[in-house]
PDB file of C-alpha atoms in Angstrom:
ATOM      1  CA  UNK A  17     131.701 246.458 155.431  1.00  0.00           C
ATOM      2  CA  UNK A  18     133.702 247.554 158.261  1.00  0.00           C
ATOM      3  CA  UNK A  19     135.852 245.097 160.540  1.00  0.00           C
ATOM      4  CA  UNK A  20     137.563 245.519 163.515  1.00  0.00           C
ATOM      5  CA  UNK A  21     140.298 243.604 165.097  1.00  0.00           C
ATOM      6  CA  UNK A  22     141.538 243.274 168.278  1.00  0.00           C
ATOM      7  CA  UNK A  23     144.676 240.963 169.153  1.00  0.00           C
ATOM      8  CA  UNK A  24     144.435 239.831 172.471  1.00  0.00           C
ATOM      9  CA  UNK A  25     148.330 240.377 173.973  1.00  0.00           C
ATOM     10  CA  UNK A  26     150.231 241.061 177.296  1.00  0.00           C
ATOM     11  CA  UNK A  27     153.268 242.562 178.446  1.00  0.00           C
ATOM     12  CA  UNK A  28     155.124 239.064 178.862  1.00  0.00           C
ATOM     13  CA  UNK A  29     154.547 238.661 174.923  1.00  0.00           C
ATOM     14  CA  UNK A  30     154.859 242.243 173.361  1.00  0.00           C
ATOM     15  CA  UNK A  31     158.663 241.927 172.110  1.00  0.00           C
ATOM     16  CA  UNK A  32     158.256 238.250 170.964  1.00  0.00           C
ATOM     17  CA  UNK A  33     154.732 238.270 169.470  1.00  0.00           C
ATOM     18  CA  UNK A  34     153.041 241.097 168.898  1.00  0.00           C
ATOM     19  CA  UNK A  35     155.778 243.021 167.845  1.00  0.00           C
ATOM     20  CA  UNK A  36     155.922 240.461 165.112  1.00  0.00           C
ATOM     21  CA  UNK A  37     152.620 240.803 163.832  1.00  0.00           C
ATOM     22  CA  UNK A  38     152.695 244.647 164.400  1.00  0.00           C
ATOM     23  CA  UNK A  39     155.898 244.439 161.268  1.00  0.00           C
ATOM     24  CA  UNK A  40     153.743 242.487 159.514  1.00  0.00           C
ATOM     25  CA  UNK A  41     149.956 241.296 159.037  1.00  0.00           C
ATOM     26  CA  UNK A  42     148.924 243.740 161.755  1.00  0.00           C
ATOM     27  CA  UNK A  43     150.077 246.585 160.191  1.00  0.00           C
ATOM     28  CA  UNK A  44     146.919 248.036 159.524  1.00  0.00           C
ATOM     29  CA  UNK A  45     144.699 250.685 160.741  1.00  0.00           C
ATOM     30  CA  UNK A  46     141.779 248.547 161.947  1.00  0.00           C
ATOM     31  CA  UNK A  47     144.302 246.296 164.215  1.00  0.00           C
ATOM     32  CA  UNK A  48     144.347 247.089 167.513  1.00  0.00           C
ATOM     33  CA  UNK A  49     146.150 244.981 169.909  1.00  0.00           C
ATOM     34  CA  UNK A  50     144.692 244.747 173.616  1.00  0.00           C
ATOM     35  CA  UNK A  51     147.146 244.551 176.208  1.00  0.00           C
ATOM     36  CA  UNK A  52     148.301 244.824 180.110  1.00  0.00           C
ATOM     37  CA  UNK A  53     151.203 246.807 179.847  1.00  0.00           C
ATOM     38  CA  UNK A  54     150.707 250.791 180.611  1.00  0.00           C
ATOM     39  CA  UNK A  55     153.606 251.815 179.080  1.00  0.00           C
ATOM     40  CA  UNK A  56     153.405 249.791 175.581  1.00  0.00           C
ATOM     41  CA  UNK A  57     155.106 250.782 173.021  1.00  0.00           C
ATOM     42  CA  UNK A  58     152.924 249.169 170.002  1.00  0.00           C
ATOM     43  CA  UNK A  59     151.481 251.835 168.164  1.00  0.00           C
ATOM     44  CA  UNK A  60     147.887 251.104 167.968  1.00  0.00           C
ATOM     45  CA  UNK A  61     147.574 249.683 171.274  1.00  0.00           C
ATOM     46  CA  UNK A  62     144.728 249.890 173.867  1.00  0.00           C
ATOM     47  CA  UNK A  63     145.369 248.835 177.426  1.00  0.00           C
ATOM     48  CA  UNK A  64     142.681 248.042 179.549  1.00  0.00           C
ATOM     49  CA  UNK A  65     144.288 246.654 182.557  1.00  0.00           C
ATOM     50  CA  UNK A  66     145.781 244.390 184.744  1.00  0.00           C
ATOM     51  CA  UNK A  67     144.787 240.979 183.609  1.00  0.00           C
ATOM     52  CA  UNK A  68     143.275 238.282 186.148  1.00  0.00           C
ATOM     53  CA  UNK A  69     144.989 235.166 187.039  1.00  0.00           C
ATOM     54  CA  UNK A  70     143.359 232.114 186.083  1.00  0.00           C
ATOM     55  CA  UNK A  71     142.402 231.182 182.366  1.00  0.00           C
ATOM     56  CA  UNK A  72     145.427 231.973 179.822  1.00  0.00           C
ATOM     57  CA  UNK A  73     142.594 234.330 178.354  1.00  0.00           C
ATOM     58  CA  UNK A  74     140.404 235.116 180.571  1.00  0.00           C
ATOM     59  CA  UNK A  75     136.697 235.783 180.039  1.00  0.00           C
ATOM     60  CA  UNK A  76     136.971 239.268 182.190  1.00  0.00           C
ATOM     61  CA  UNK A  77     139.179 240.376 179.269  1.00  0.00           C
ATOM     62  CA  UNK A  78     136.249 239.382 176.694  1.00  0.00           C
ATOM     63  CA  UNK A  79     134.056 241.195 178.583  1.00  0.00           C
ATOM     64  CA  UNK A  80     135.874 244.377 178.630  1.00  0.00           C
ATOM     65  CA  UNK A  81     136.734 243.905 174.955  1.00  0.00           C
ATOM     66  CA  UNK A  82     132.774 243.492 174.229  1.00  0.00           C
ATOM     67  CA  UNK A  83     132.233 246.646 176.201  1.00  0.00           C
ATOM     68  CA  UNK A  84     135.102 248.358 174.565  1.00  0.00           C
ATOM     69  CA  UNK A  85     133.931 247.739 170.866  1.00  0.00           C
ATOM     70  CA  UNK A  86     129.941 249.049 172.002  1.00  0.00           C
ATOM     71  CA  UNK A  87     131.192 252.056 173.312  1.00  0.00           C
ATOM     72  CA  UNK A  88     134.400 252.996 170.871  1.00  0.00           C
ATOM     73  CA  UNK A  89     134.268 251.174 168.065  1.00  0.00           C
ATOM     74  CA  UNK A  90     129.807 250.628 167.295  1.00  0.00           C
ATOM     75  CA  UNK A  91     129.962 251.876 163.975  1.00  0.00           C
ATOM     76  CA  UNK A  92     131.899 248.658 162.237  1.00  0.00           C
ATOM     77  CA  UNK A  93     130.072 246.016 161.154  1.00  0.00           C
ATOM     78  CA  UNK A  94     131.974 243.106 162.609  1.00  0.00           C
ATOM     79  CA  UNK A  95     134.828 242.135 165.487  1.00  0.00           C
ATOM     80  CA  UNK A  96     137.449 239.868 165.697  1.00  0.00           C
ATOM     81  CA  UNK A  97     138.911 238.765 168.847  1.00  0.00           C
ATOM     82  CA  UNK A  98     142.238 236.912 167.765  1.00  0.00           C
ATOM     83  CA  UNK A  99     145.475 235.611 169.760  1.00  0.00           C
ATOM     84  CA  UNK A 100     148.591 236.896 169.709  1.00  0.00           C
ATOM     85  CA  UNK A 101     150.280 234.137 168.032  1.00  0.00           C
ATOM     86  CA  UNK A 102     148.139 233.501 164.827  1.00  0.00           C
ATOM     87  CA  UNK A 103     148.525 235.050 161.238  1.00  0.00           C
ATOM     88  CA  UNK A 104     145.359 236.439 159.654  1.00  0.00           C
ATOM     89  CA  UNK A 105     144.867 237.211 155.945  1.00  0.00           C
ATOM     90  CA  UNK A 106     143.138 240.406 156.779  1.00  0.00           C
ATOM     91  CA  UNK A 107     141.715 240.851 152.949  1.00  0.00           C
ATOM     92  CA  UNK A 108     140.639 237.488 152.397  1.00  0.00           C
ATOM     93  CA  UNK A 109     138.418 237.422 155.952  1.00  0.00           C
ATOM     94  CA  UNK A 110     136.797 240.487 154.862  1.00  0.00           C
ATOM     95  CA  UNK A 111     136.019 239.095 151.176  1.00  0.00           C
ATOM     96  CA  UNK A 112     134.548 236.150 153.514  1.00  0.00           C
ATOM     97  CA  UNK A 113     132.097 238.777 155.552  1.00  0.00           C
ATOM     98  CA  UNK A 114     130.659 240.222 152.596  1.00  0.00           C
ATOM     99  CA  UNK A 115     128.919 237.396 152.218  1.00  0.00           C
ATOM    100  CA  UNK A 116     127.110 237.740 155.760  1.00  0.00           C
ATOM    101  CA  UNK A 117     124.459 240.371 157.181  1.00  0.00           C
ATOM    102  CA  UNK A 118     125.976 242.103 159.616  1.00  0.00           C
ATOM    103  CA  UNK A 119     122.357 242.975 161.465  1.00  0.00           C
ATOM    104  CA  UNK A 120     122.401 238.920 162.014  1.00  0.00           C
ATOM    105  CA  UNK A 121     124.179 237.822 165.763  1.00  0.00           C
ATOM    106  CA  UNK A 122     126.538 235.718 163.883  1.00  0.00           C
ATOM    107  CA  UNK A 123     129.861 234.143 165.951  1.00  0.00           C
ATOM    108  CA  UNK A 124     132.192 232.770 163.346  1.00  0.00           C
ATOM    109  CA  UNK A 125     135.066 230.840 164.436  1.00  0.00           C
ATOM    110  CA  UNK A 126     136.641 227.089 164.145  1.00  0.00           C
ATOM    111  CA  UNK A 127     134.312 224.457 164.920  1.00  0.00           C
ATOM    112  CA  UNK A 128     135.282 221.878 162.963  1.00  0.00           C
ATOM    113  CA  UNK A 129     138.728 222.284 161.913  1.00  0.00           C
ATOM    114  CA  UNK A 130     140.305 220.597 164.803  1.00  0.00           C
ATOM    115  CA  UNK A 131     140.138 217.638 166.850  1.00  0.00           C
ATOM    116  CA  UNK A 132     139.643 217.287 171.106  1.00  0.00           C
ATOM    117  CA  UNK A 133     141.114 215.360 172.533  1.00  0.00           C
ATOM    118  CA  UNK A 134     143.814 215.661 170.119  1.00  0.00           C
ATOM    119  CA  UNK A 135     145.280 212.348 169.087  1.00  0.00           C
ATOM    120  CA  UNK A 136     146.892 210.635 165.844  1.00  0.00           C
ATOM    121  CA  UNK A 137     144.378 208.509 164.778  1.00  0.00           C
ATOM    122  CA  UNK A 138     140.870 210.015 165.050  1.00  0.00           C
ATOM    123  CA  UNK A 139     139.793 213.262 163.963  1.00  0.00           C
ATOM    124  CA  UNK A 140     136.176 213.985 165.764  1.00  0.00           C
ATOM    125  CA  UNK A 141     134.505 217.045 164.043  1.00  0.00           C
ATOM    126  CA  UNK A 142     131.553 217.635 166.463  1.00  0.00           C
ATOM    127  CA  UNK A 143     130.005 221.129 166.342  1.00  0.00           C
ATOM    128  CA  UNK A 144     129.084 220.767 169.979  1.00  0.00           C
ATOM    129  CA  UNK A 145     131.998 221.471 170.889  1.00  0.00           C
ATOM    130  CA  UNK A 146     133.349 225.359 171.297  1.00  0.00           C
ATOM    131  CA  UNK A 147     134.739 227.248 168.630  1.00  0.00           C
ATOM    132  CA  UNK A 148     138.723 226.888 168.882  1.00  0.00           C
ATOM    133  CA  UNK A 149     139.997 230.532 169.717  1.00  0.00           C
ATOM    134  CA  UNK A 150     143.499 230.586 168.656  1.00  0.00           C
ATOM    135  CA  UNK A 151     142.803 231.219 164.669  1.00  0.00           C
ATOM    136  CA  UNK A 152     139.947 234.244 166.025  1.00  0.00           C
ATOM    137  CA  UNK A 153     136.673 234.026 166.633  1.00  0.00           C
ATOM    138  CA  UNK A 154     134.334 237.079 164.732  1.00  0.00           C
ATOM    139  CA  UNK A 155     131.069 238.857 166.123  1.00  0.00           C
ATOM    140  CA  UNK A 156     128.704 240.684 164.700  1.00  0.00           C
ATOM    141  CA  UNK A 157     127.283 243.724 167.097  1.00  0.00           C
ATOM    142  CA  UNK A 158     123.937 242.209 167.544  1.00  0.00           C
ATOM    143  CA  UNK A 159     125.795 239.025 168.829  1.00  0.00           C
ATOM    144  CA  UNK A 160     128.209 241.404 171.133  1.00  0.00           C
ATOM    145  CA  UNK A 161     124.865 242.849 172.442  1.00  0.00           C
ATOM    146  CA  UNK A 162     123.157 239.195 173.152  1.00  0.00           C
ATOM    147  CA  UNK A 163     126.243 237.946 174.669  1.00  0.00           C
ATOM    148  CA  UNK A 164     126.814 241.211 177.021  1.00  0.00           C
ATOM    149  CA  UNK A 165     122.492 240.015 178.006  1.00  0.00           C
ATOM    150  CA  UNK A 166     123.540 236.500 178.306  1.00  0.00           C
ATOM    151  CA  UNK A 167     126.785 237.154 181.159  1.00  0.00           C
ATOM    152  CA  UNK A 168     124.197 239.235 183.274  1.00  0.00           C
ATOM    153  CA  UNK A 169     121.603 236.736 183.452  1.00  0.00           C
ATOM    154  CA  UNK A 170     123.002 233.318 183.416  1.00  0.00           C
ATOM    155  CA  UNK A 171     126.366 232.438 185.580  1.00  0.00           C
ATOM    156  CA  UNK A 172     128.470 230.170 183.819  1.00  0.00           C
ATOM    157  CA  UNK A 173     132.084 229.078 185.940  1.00  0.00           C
ATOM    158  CA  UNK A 174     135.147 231.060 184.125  1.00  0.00           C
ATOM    159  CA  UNK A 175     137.452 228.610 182.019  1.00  0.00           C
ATOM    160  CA  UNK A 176     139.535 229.349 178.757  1.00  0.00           C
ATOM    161  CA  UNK A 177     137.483 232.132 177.249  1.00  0.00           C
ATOM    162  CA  UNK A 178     136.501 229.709 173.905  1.00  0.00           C
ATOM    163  CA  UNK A 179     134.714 227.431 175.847  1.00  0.00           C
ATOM    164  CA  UNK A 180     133.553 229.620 177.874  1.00  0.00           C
ATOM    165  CA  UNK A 181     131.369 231.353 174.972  1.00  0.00           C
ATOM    166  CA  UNK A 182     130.130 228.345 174.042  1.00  0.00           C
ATOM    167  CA  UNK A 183     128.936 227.570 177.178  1.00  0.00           C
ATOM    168  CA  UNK A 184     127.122 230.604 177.351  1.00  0.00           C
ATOM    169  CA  UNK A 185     125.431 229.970 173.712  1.00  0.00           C
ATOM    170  CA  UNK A 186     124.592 226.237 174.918  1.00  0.00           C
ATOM    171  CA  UNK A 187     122.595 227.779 177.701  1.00  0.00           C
ATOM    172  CA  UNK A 188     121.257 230.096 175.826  1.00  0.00           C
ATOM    173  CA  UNK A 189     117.868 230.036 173.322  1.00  0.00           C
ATOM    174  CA  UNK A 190     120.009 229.977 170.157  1.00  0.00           C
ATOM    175  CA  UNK A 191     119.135 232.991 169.242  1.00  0.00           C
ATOM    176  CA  UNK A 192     123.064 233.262 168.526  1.00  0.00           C
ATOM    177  CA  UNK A 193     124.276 231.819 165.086  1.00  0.00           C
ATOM    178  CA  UNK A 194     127.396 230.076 164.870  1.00  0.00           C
ATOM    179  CA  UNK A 195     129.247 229.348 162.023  1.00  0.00           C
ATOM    180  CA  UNK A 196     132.344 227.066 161.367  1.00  0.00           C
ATOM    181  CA  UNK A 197     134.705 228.887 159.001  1.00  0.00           C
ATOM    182  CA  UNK A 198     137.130 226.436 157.171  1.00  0.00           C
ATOM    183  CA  UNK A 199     139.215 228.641 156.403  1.00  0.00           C
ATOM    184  CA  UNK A 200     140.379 229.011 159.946  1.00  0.00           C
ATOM    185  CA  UNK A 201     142.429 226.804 161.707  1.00  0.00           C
ATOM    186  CA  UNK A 202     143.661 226.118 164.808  1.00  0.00           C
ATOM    187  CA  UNK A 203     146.225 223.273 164.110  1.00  0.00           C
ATOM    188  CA  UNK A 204     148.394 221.768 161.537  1.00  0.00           C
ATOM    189  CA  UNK A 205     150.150 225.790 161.127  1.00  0.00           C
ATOM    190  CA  UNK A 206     153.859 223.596 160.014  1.00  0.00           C
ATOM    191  CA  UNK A 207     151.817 221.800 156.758  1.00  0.00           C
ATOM    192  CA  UNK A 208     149.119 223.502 155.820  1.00  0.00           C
ATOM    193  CA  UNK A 209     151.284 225.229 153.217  1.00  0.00           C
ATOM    194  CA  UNK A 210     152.591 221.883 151.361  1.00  0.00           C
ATOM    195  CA  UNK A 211     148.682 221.974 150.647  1.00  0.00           C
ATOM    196  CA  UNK A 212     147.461 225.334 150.028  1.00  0.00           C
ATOM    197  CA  UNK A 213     149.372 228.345 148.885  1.00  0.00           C
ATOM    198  CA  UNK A 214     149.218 231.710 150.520  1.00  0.00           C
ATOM    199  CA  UNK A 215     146.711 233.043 148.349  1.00  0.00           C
ATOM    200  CA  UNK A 216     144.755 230.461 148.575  1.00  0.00           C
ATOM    201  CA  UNK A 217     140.998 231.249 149.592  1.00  0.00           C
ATOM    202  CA  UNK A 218     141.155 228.169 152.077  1.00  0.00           C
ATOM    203  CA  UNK A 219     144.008 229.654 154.528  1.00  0.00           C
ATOM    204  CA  UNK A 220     142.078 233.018 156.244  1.00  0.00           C
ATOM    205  CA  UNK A 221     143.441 233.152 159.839  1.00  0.00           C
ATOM    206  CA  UNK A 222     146.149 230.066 161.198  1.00  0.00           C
ATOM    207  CA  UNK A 223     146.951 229.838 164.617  1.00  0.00           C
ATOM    208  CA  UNK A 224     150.564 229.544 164.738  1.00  0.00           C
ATOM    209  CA  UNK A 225     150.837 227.649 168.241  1.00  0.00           C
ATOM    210  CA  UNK A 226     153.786 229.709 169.375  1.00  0.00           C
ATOM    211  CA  UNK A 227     155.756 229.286 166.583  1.00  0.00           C
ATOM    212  CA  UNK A 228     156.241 232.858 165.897  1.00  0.00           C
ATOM    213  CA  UNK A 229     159.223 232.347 163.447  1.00  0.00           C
ATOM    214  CA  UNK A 230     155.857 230.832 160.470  1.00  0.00           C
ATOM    215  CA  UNK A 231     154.662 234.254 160.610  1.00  0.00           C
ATOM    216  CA  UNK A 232     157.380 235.194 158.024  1.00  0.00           C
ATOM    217  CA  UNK A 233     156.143 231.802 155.962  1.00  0.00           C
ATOM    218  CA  UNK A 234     152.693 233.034 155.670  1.00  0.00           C
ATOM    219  CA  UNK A 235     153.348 236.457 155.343  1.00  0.00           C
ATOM    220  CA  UNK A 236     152.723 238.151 151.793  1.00  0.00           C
TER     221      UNK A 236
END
């Protein structure tokens, strides 16, 4: 089983973010950060770029990234598309994959392991909604492919690139599988540790929100 993973990053975040995760959970081969700055000095960097205004991550960027992983990078098995502030247990998400055939168009991400609107007193775990993308979201190639078929045919208005995808699977014929990994998390990145440990099988990828200083928490 072959993953690769791209962290979605800009030049306004290189020295405070993904510099971070270059020292330590993205320190690997198969991490490849996407970016807008010509001149980056990360050292497994792609840049494909200037980025659009509009969306914080916009859905021209997933595009290109699709594109990107059919024509460089077709012989792994599956793709993550992650944010720049997150931490992901890079061993434990592949353990997780095994488990899946990659010739299935799986999307794998956080349905249910966050609430919207967020409040204190109600948590509302409705897979209806989209998958949160802060933690990652994963693709198999067959699911790259459908999506790429999807974008040409049906025109869906560009918001946050999350919802977005769902949108486009909700207008779709389903022929996508999603699956809610619990495991990833988009919120709760200051407590989920009084819980679970770091080796703990139910912390795979936690979205940080900003806080770049919990990498060094999580780390291992």
């Amino acid at each position: 089983m072959k993953l690769i993973i791209f962290v979605h990053t800009c030049k306004e975040y290189e020295e405070s973010r993904a510099k971070l995760i270059e020292k330590t959970w993205g320190n690997k081969e198969n991490v490849v950060f996407i970016t807008d700055n010509q001149d980056s000095s990360l050292n497994n960097h792609i840049y494909i770029g200037p980025y659009k205004s509009g969306p914080t991550y916009h859905p021209e960027n997933v595009i290109k990234m699709f594109n990107l992983f059919l024509n460089k990078f077709s012989d792994f098995d599956f793709f993550m598309i992650i944010d720049d502030d997150s931490y992901l247990y890079i061993n434990k998400l592949e353990l997780y994959l095994s488990f899946f055939n990659k010739e299935h168009p799986y999307m794998i991400g956080d349905f249910l392991n966050w609430t919207y609107p967020r409040t204190e007193d109600s948590f509302t775990c409705d897979y209806n909604r989209w998958p949160s993308g802060g933690p990652g979201i994963v693709f198999t190639k067959s699911c790259i492919e459908k999506f790429l078929t999807l974008i040409k045919s049906i025109n869906i208005p560009y918001i946050n690139h999350d919802v977005w995808l769902h949108n486009l699977f909700m207008c779709s014929d389903k022929r996508i599988k999603r699956v809610d990994c619990p495991a990833f998390h988009q919120y709760n990145s200051k407590t989920l540790l009084s819980t679970y440990s770091k080796t703990d099988n139910n912390i795979i990828s936690v979205h940080l929100e900003r806080d770049l200083d919990l990498l060094f928490d999580y780390h291992i």
